[in-house]
Tab-separated table of C-alpha atoms and ligand atoms in Angstrom:
chain	number	residue	atom	x	y	z
G	1461	MET	CA	246.263	-1.846	-14.621
G	1462	ALA	CA	242.914	-3.363	-15.473
G	1463	LYS	CA	242.667	-7.092	-14.956
G	1464	ILE	CA	240.100	-9.492	-16.351
G	1465	LYS	CA	238.355	-11.804	-13.917
G	1466	GLY	CA	236.046	-14.546	-15.058
G	1467	ALA	CA	233.791	-17.185	-13.599
G	1468	ILE	CA	231.803	-20.103	-14.930
G	1469	VAL	CA	228.633	-21.802	-13.740
G	1470	VAL	CA	228.217	-25.430	-14.774
G	1471	ASN	CA	224.778	-26.960	-15.209
G	1472	THR	CA	225.848	-30.041	-13.301
G	1473	GLU	CA	222.765	-32.090	-14.204
G	1474	ARG	CA	223.317	-31.568	-17.980
G	1475	CYS	CA	227.036	-32.335	-17.731
G	1476	LYS	CA	228.202	-35.687	-19.129
G	1477	ALA	CA	231.791	-35.520	-17.840
G	1478	CYS	CA	233.275	-35.624	-21.349
G	1479	ASN	CA	236.275	-33.659	-20.080
G	1480	LEU	CA	236.462	-31.481	-23.223
G	1481	CYS	CA	236.104	-28.253	-21.211
G	1482	VAL	CA	238.969	-29.339	-18.955
G	1483	VAL	CA	241.152	-29.828	-22.045
G	1484	ALA	CA	240.023	-26.541	-23.648
G	1485	CYS	CA	240.678	-24.279	-20.652
G	1486	PRO	CA	243.967	-22.421	-21.138
G	1487	LYS	CA	244.166	-21.618	-17.411
G	1488	ASP	CA	243.584	-25.081	-15.913
G	1489	VAL	CA	240.525	-23.834	-14.063
G	1490	ILE	CA	238.237	-26.830	-14.515
G	1491	ALA	CA	238.317	-30.362	-13.133
G	1492	LEU	CA	235.836	-33.218	-12.920
G	1493	SER	CA	234.416	-33.627	-9.438
G	1494	LYS	CA	234.539	-36.780	-7.333
G	1495	GLU	CA	230.802	-36.398	-6.782
G	1496	VAL	CA	228.361	-37.567	-9.438
G	1497	ASN	CA	225.109	-36.089	-10.773
G	1498	ASP	CA	221.799	-37.972	-11.069
G	1499	LYS	CA	222.975	-39.678	-14.267
G	1500	GLY	CA	226.162	-40.825	-12.566
G	1501	TYR	CA	228.550	-38.435	-14.298
G	1502	ASN	CA	231.466	-36.775	-12.491
G	1503	PHE	CA	230.395	-33.261	-13.460
G	1504	ALA	CA	232.810	-30.415	-14.226
G	1505	TYR	CA	233.469	-27.658	-11.675
G	1506	MET	CA	235.795	-24.694	-11.136
G	1507	GLN	CA	238.667	-26.152	-9.173
G	1508	ASN	CA	240.887	-23.114	-9.518
G	1509	GLU	CA	238.460	-20.148	-9.332
G	1510	ASP	CA	241.064	-17.393	-9.207
G	1511	ALA	CA	242.642	-18.324	-12.532
G	1512	CYS	CA	239.506	-17.924	-14.713
G	1513	VAL	CA	239.700	-15.109	-17.288
G	1514	GLY	CA	236.224	-15.598	-18.758
G	1515	CYS	CA	237.533	-16.492	-22.230
G	1516	ALA	CA	234.614	-18.939	-22.752
G	1517	ALA	CA	236.756	-21.545	-24.523
G	1518	CYS	CA	235.241	-24.168	-22.210
G	1519	ALA	CA	231.716	-23.081	-23.082
G	1520	TYR	CA	232.323	-23.059	-26.854
G	1521	VAL	CA	233.530	-26.671	-26.898
G	1522	CYS	CA	230.957	-28.086	-24.458
G	1523	PRO	CA	228.723	-30.383	-26.538
G	1524	ASP	CA	225.879	-30.110	-24.043
G	1525	ALA	CA	225.784	-26.345	-23.508
G	1526	CYS	CA	226.359	-26.769	-19.780
G	1527	ILE	CA	228.606	-23.789	-19.152
G	1528	THR	CA	227.608	-20.170	-18.519
G	1529	VAL	CA	230.469	-17.671	-18.522
G	1530	TYR	CA	230.809	-14.288	-16.793
G	1531	LYS	CA	233.580	-11.751	-17.154
G	1532	VAL	CA	234.413	-8.444	-15.507
G	1533	LYS	CA	237.213	-5.882	-15.773
G	1534	VAL	CA	238.716	-4.969	-12.399
G	1535	GLU	CA	240.824	-1.839	-11.868
G	1536	GLU	CA	243.744	-2.527	-9.574
J	1135	MET	CA	237.292	-10.470	-6.373
J	1136	ALA	CA	234.618	-12.646	-4.842
J	1137	ILE	CA	232.940	-14.972	-7.267
J	1138	GLN	CA	229.432	-13.675	-6.422
J	1139	ASN	CA	230.520	-10.265	-7.724
J	1140	ILE	CA	231.525	-11.743	-11.073
J	1141	ILE	CA	228.432	-13.929	-11.533
J	1142	LYS	CA	225.976	-11.132	-12.351
J	1143	PRO	CA	223.696	-10.680	-15.373
J	1144	GLU	CA	225.620	-7.615	-16.578
J	1145	ASN	CA	228.840	-9.648	-16.776
J	1146	LEU	CA	227.361	-12.492	-18.849
J	1147	VAL	CA	229.444	-13.478	-21.888
J	1148	TYR	CA	228.095	-16.902	-22.824
J	1149	THR	CA	225.092	-19.040	-21.962
J	1150	LYS	CA	222.954	-21.812	-23.457
J	1151	SER	CA	220.757	-20.621	-26.330
J	1152	LYS	CA	217.028	-20.479	-25.606
J	1153	ILE	CA	216.405	-22.321	-28.897
J	1154	LEU	CA	218.077	-25.370	-27.337
J	1155	THR	CA	215.426	-27.140	-25.262
J	1156	ASP	CA	216.020	-28.420	-21.728
J	1157	ILE	CA	215.650	-32.003	-22.929
J	1158	PRO	CA	219.039	-33.672	-22.354
J	1159	MET	CA	220.655	-34.424	-25.719
J	1160	HIS	CA	221.010	-38.190	-26.084
J	1161	TYR	CA	224.412	-38.034	-27.799
J	1162	CYS	CA	227.334	-39.807	-26.139
J	1163	PRO	CA	229.513	-37.623	-23.886
J	1164	GLY	CA	231.825	-35.484	-26.028
J	1165	CYS	CA	230.084	-36.183	-29.366
J	1166	SER	CA	230.539	-33.532	-32.088
J	1167	HIS	CA	226.787	-33.703	-32.841
J	1168	GLY	CA	226.103	-31.884	-29.554
J	1169	VAL	CA	228.373	-28.986	-30.459
J	1170	VAL	CA	226.823	-28.568	-33.912
J	1171	ASN	CA	223.231	-28.833	-32.574
J	1172	LYS	CA	224.164	-26.100	-30.111
J	1173	LEU	CA	225.603	-23.896	-32.879
J	1174	MET	CA	222.454	-24.296	-34.982
J	1175	ALA	CA	220.467	-23.054	-31.975
J	1176	GLU	CA	222.788	-20.092	-31.424
J	1177	VAL	CA	222.676	-18.964	-35.055
J	1178	ILE	CA	218.879	-19.322	-35.251
J	1179	GLU	CA	218.514	-17.290	-32.052
J	1180	GLU	CA	220.932	-14.569	-33.176
J	1181	MET	CA	219.261	-14.287	-36.601
J	1182	GLY	CA	215.842	-14.141	-34.901
J	1183	ILE	CA	214.403	-16.745	-37.306
J	1184	GLN	CA	212.899	-19.254	-34.863
J	1185	GLU	CA	209.459	-18.940	-36.498
J	1186	ASP	CA	210.856	-18.967	-40.046
J	1187	VAL	CA	213.164	-21.951	-40.085
J	1188	ILE	CA	212.326	-25.562	-40.951
J	1189	GLY	CA	214.845	-28.330	-40.380
J	1190	VAL	CA	214.881	-31.782	-41.934
J	1191	ALA	CA	216.155	-34.480	-39.559
J	1192	PRO	CA	218.136	-37.498	-40.755
J	1193	VAL	CA	218.290	-41.149	-39.803
J	1194	GLY	CA	221.348	-41.661	-37.636
J	1195	CYS	CA	222.392	-40.448	-34.216
J	1196	ALA	CA	220.853	-37.027	-34.934
J	1197	VAL	CA	217.404	-38.522	-35.636
J	1198	PHE	CA	215.976	-36.812	-32.532
J	1199	ILE	CA	217.422	-33.373	-33.285
J	1200	TYR	CA	213.821	-32.147	-33.451
J	1201	LYS	CA	213.570	-32.652	-29.698
J	1202	PHE	CA	216.627	-30.536	-29.018
J	1203	LEU	CA	215.958	-27.485	-31.201
J	1204	ASP	CA	212.745	-25.593	-30.548
J	1205	ILE	CA	211.884	-25.016	-34.223
J	1206	ASP	CA	209.756	-26.725	-36.886
J	1207	PHE	CA	211.122	-30.010	-38.166
J	1208	GLN	CA	210.304	-32.770	-40.610
J	1209	GLN	CA	211.906	-36.183	-40.197
J	1210	ALA	CA	213.002	-37.789	-43.475
J	1211	ALA	CA	213.597	-41.397	-44.494
J	1212	HIS	CA	217.262	-42.406	-44.434
J	1213	GLY	CA	219.237	-40.233	-46.865
J	1214	ARG	CA	216.199	-38.457	-48.289
J	1215	ALA	CA	216.499	-35.204	-46.364
J	1216	PRO	CA	217.638	-33.113	-49.381
J	1217	ALA	CA	214.613	-34.316	-51.392
J	1218	VAL	CA	212.243	-33.468	-48.531
J	1219	ALA	CA	213.960	-30.101	-48.059
J	1220	THR	CA	213.568	-29.421	-51.788
J	1221	ALA	CA	209.802	-29.793	-51.515
J	1222	ILE	CA	209.553	-27.680	-48.363
J	1223	LYS	CA	211.650	-24.853	-49.783
J	1224	ARG	CA	209.814	-24.826	-53.119
J	1225	LEU	CA	206.420	-24.721	-51.402
J	1226	MET	CA	207.536	-22.193	-48.776
J	1227	PRO	CA	210.295	-20.115	-50.342
J	1228	ASN	CA	210.127	-17.562	-47.527
J	1229	LYS	CA	211.318	-20.141	-44.962
J	1230	TYR	CA	214.914	-20.933	-44.104
J	1231	VAL	CA	215.208	-24.661	-44.866
J	1232	PHE	CA	218.112	-26.876	-43.829
J	1233	THR	CA	219.004	-30.544	-43.625
J	1234	TYR	CA	221.164	-32.051	-40.904
J	1235	GLN	CA	222.772	-35.353	-41.948
J	1236	GLY	CA	225.506	-37.815	-41.052
J	1237	ASP	CA	227.924	-39.310	-43.556
J	1238	GLY	CA	226.035	-42.611	-43.764
J	1239	ASP	CA	222.849	-40.678	-44.441
J	1240	LEU	CA	224.297	-38.116	-46.861
J	1241	ALA	CA	227.145	-39.971	-48.559
J	1242	ALA	CA	225.927	-43.594	-48.627
J	1243	ILE	CA	222.188	-44.255	-48.839
J	1244	GLY	CA	221.386	-40.633	-49.773
J	1245	THR	CA	224.126	-40.017	-52.349
J	1246	ALA	CA	221.660	-39.552	-55.209
J	1247	GLU	CA	219.400	-37.145	-53.291
J	1248	THR	CA	222.398	-35.149	-52.110
J	1249	ILE	CA	224.008	-34.790	-55.534
J	1250	HIS	CA	220.777	-33.992	-57.362
J	1251	ALA	CA	219.543	-31.438	-54.828
J	1252	CYS	CA	222.915	-29.674	-55.083
J	1253	ASN	CA	222.977	-30.008	-58.860
J	1254	ARG	CA	219.515	-28.424	-59.084
J	1255	GLY	CA	220.806	-25.620	-56.889
J	1256	GLU	CA	218.030	-25.901	-54.330
J	1257	ASN	CA	218.112	-22.869	-52.032
J	1258	ILE	CA	218.732	-24.891	-48.887
J	1259	LEU	CA	221.508	-25.320	-46.359
J	1260	ILE	CA	222.973	-28.799	-45.927
J	1261	ILE	CA	224.807	-29.556	-42.663
J	1262	TYR	CA	226.906	-32.671	-43.113
J	1263	ILE	CA	228.427	-34.360	-40.049
J	1264	ASN	CA	231.279	-36.552	-41.271
J	1265	ASN	CA	232.521	-38.841	-38.499
J	1266	GLY	CA	233.686	-41.513	-40.945
J	1267	ILE	CA	231.424	-44.199	-39.512
J	1268	TYR	CA	227.821	-45.329	-39.035
J	1269	GLY	CA	227.569	-44.142	-35.438
J	1270	MET	CA	223.995	-45.085	-34.572
J	1271	THR	CA	224.042	-48.687	-35.721
J	1272	GLY	CA	227.261	-49.676	-33.979
J	1273	GLY	CA	230.136	-48.156	-35.906
J	1274	GLN	CA	230.174	-49.926	-39.272
J	1275	MET	CA	232.404	-48.788	-42.147
J	1276	ALA	CA	230.948	-45.928	-44.192
J	1277	PRO	CA	231.952	-44.733	-47.676
J	1278	THR	CA	233.808	-41.953	-45.825
J	1279	THR	CA	235.871	-44.264	-43.570
J	1280	ILE	CA	239.519	-43.440	-44.211
J	1281	ASP	CA	242.259	-45.842	-45.302
J	1282	GLY	CA	243.448	-47.939	-42.373
J	1283	MET	CA	240.631	-46.805	-40.051
J	1284	LYS	CA	239.262	-49.615	-37.892
J	1285	THR	CA	235.498	-50.054	-37.639
J	1286	ALA	CA	233.116	-52.832	-36.554
J	1287	THR	CA	232.995	-54.173	-40.138
J	1288	CYS	CA	236.678	-53.628	-40.980
J	1289	PRO	CA	238.320	-54.535	-37.657
J	1290	TYR	CA	241.778	-54.671	-39.278
J	1291	GLY	CA	241.307	-51.265	-40.895
J	1292	ARG	CA	239.809	-50.162	-44.197
J	1293	ASN	CA	241.779	-51.303	-47.187
J	1294	ASN	CA	241.232	-48.956	-50.123
J	1295	GLU	CA	242.152	-51.656	-52.620
J	1296	VAL	CA	239.420	-53.948	-51.352
J	1297	ASN	CA	236.864	-51.492	-49.995
J	1298	GLY	CA	237.277	-48.629	-52.438
J	1299	TYR	CA	238.480	-45.130	-51.674
J	1300	PRO	CA	236.990	-42.805	-49.045
J	1301	LEU	CA	234.246	-40.834	-50.773
J	1302	ASN	CA	235.054	-37.156	-50.614
J	1303	ILE	CA	231.547	-36.066	-51.521
J	1304	THR	CA	232.127	-32.461	-50.500
J	1305	ASN	CA	234.740	-32.112	-53.252
J	1306	LEU	CA	232.185	-33.490	-55.723
J	1307	LEU	CA	229.484	-31.084	-54.547
J	1308	ALA	CA	231.833	-28.129	-54.929
J	1309	ILE	CA	232.200	-28.687	-58.694
J	1310	LEU	CA	228.442	-28.742	-59.308
J	1311	GLU	CA	226.929	-25.617	-60.890
J	1312	GLY	CA	224.137	-25.578	-58.307
J	1313	THR	CA	226.212	-25.016	-55.188
J	1314	CYS	CA	227.169	-21.498	-54.100
J	1315	TYR	CA	229.012	-22.156	-50.832
J	1316	VAL	CA	230.859	-25.339	-49.923
J	1317	THR	CA	233.076	-25.438	-46.873
J	1318	ARG	CA	234.708	-27.959	-44.563
J	1319	GLN	CA	234.921	-27.118	-40.858
J	1320	SER	CA	235.313	-28.807	-37.459
J	1321	VAL	CA	234.320	-28.223	-33.827
J	1322	HIS	CA	237.229	-29.615	-31.814
J	1323	ASN	CA	238.442	-26.371	-30.187
J	1324	ALA	CA	237.150	-22.882	-29.431
J	1325	GLY	CA	238.500	-21.370	-32.666
J	1326	SER	CA	237.037	-24.015	-34.936
J	1327	VAL	CA	233.677	-23.818	-33.151
J	1328	ARG	CA	233.517	-20.077	-33.856
J	1329	LYS	CA	234.430	-20.581	-37.523
J	1330	THR	CA	231.759	-23.234	-37.955
J	1331	LYS	CA	229.213	-20.869	-36.424
J	1332	GLN	CA	230.133	-18.175	-38.990
J	1333	ALA	CA	229.788	-20.756	-41.766
J	1334	ILE	CA	226.280	-21.724	-40.585
J	1335	LEU	CA	225.296	-18.054	-40.493
J	1336	LYS	CA	226.512	-17.581	-44.068
J	1337	GLY	CA	224.746	-20.743	-45.229
J	1338	PHE	CA	221.405	-19.581	-43.802
J	1339	LYS	CA	221.787	-16.143	-45.388
J	1340	ASN	CA	222.666	-17.671	-48.785
J	1341	SER	CA	219.485	-19.742	-48.704
J	1342	MET	CA	217.433	-16.533	-48.981
J	1343	LEU	CA	219.483	-14.997	-51.793
J	1344	GLY	CA	218.549	-17.451	-54.554
J	1345	LYS	CA	222.195	-18.306	-55.092
J	1346	GLY	CA	221.901	-22.077	-54.827
J	1347	THR	CA	222.815	-24.728	-52.304
J	1348	SER	CA	225.186	-24.205	-49.352
J	1349	VAL	CA	226.984	-27.237	-47.952
J	1350	ILE	CA	228.862	-27.276	-44.651
J	1351	GLU	CA	230.786	-30.443	-43.906
J	1352	VAL	CA	231.776	-30.655	-40.262
J	1353	VAL	CA	234.581	-33.187	-39.890
J	1354	SER	CA	233.508	-34.778	-36.616
J	1355	THR	CA	234.275	-37.416	-34.034
J	1356	CYS	CA	232.305	-40.470	-32.933
J	1357	ASN	CA	234.330	-41.296	-29.858
J	1358	SER	CA	232.079	-44.247	-28.921
J	1359	GLY	CA	232.341	-45.839	-32.356
J	1360	TRP	CA	236.031	-45.086	-32.598
J	1361	LYS	CA	236.509	-46.532	-29.086
J	1362	MET	CA	238.438	-43.536	-27.766
J	1363	THR	CA	237.939	-40.849	-25.152
J	1364	PRO	CA	236.508	-37.579	-26.537
J	1365	GLU	CA	239.921	-35.950	-26.206
J	1366	GLN	CA	241.712	-38.815	-27.979
J	1367	ALA	CA	239.068	-38.747	-30.703
J	1368	ASN	CA	239.639	-35.032	-31.348
J	1369	ASN	CA	243.394	-35.587	-31.577
J	1370	TRP	CA	242.953	-38.613	-33.836
J	1371	MET	CA	240.661	-36.595	-36.097
J	1372	VAL	CA	243.168	-33.753	-36.455
J	1373	GLU	CA	245.996	-36.152	-37.171
J	1374	ASN	CA	244.249	-38.625	-39.464
J	1375	MET	CA	241.026	-37.145	-40.880
J	1376	PHE	CA	242.249	-33.608	-41.678
J	1377	PRO	CA	244.826	-34.778	-44.259
J	1378	VAL	CA	242.016	-36.599	-46.140
J	1379	TYR	CA	239.318	-33.971	-45.443
J	1380	PRO	CA	241.222	-30.660	-45.250
J	1381	MET	CA	239.697	-27.635	-43.509
J	1382	GLY	CA	238.538	-24.549	-45.377
J	1383	ASP	CA	236.262	-23.177	-48.100
J	1384	LEU	CA	236.048	-25.122	-51.354
J	1385	LYS	CA	233.686	-22.614	-52.972
J	1386	ASP	CA	232.237	-19.257	-51.951
J	1387	LEU	CA	230.317	-17.387	-54.653
M	2798	LIG	C1	216.414	-47.482	-45.073
M	2798	LIG	C2	217.283	-47.720	-43.873
M	2798	LIG	N1	218.425	-48.415	-44.023
M	2798	LIG	C3	219.238	-48.631	-42.961
M	2798	LIG	C4	218.907	-48.142	-41.725
M	2798	LIG	C5	219.823	-48.401	-40.537
M	2798	LIG	N2	220.607	-47.231	-40.165
M	2798	LIG	C6	220.195	-46.415	-39.160
M	2798	LIG	S1	221.272	-45.178	-38.849
M	2798	LIG	C7	222.322	-45.740	-40.041
M	2798	LIG	C8	223.630	-45.060	-40.339
M	2798	LIG	C9	223.808	-43.732	-39.729
M	2798	LIG	O1	225.101	-43.252	-39.924
M	2798	LIG	P1	225.425	-41.737	-40.180
M	2798	LIG	O2	224.508	-41.170	-41.186
M	2798	LIG	O3	226.884	-41.645	-40.488
M	2798	LIG	O4	225.063	-40.998	-38.818
M	2798	LIG	P2	225.687	-41.076	-37.359
M	2798	LIG	O5	224.855	-42.051	-36.623
M	2798	LIG	O6	227.131	-41.491	-37.500
M	2798	LIG	O7	225.536	-39.681	-36.851
M	2798	LIG	C10	221.813	-46.875	-40.670
M	2798	LIG	C11	222.524	-47.604	-41.748
M	2798	LIG	C12	217.688	-47.412	-41.614
M	2798	LIG	N3	217.308	-46.878	-40.435
M	2798	LIG	N4	216.914	-47.209	-42.692
M	2799	LIG	S1	236.161	-19.138	-19.194
M	2799	LIG	FE1	238.228	-19.579	-20.009
M	2799	LIG	S2	239.568	-19.462	-18.227
M	2799	LIG	FE2	237.465	-19.602	-17.414
M	2799	LIG	S3	237.145	-21.794	-17.097
M	2799	LIG	FE3	236.413	-21.373	-19.142
M	2799	LIG	S4	238.155	-21.779	-20.507
M	2799	LIG	FE4	238.947	-21.606	-18.401
M	2800	LIG	S1	232.437	-30.020	-21.761
M	2800	LIG	FE1	230.357	-29.823	-20.883
M	2800	LIG	S2	229.583	-31.929	-20.713
M	2800	LIG	FE2	231.804	-32.056	-21.020
M	2800	LIG	S3	232.652	-32.137	-18.928
M	2800	LIG	FE3	232.645	-29.985	-19.522
M	2800	LIG	S4	230.693	-29.165	-18.787
M	2800	LIG	FE4	230.525	-31.400	-18.747
M	2801	LIG	S1	227.499	-43.190	-31.410
M	2801	LIG	FE1	229.044	-41.713	-32.127
M	2801	LIG	S2	227.926	-40.221	-33.427
M	2801	LIG	FE2	226.422	-41.358	-32.190
M	2801	LIG	S3	226.078	-40.078	-30.372
M	2801	LIG	FE3	227.661	-41.593	-29.850
M	2801	LIG	S4	229.602	-40.542	-30.291
M	2801	LIG	FE4	227.976	-39.404	-31.324
């Protein structure tokens, strides 16, 4: 069966740690990091890489256009 | 599958529009303005109209929108964007002309300009960000503030009997002969963001068809002014603003 695998790349310097992507992700992939960016924000990152399905919900809601989304179909 | 094998150009599904500049947007974290600015950029890029679109910026938190979108802009005096857009569109009818305004700008100081531009049926697109508050100046009550809503100037909550009723200007604009498309949308989740994007696309297309004015109200959050987290603000909006400002098309000719 074909499975969908996704991944996101966060522009950590643009991120303002609003947490809206964390809330929007149906797969609980994203968390805010303990580290901060140059502006002092705890930027978003993929905490749970394996669970991402590339649905882009996180990217749609991000007010700062920080998230790039990739998706691929894998045959098992 | 290793992550490097997923992150490849051929697997790209979503990225920042090139119309959005690299200048960091100055909006507070989680502000609805950011999402709508981003959608404007995406629609302009997808329509391929970067050279043919002229925006009119408001006074309010979106005053610097011209730094964030790489297109031509004119900044207007507070509330006067529809009058400025009228002139631009009449002088350059082959350009896509839009205004981008908050509720203080559009529904308080600019009420006359808004109503008359729509009543004349100017062939422009009006983007109206209704966060129920004067965000930029510190969160004062606006005509759109809803009953019971606390703001800097009504700390115990708006009282309709004393302060008047929330002005539902979008309903008023929908009954004017000059408007062709009037809709109320939001950007609080992935589905609503996609719907708002479709609405913006339709509004831009209408502006070239000589059908009249298109108005898109985006019921929005001002989490700083409302003194909530962005997530709480979205939930509060759905619970309290949507009953007063319901989602959906009011007019689509
Ligand atoms: C003629 C004039 N009157 C008043 C002001 C002060 N002022 C600046 S922004 C603003 C309100 C903005 O509120 P809104 O349009 O709702 O936009 P937001 O900041 O919430 O996005 C006011 C009253 C001004 N700049 N010019
Ligand atoms: S693409 Fe979908 S599954 Fe992946 S992080 Fe974003 S919201 Fe979560
Ligand atoms: S939605 Fe965007 S700005 Fe907000 S935390 Fe996520 S990546 Fe950062
Ligand atoms: S004050 Fe309110 S409207 Fe202005 S940028 Fe901040 S959250 Fe957005």
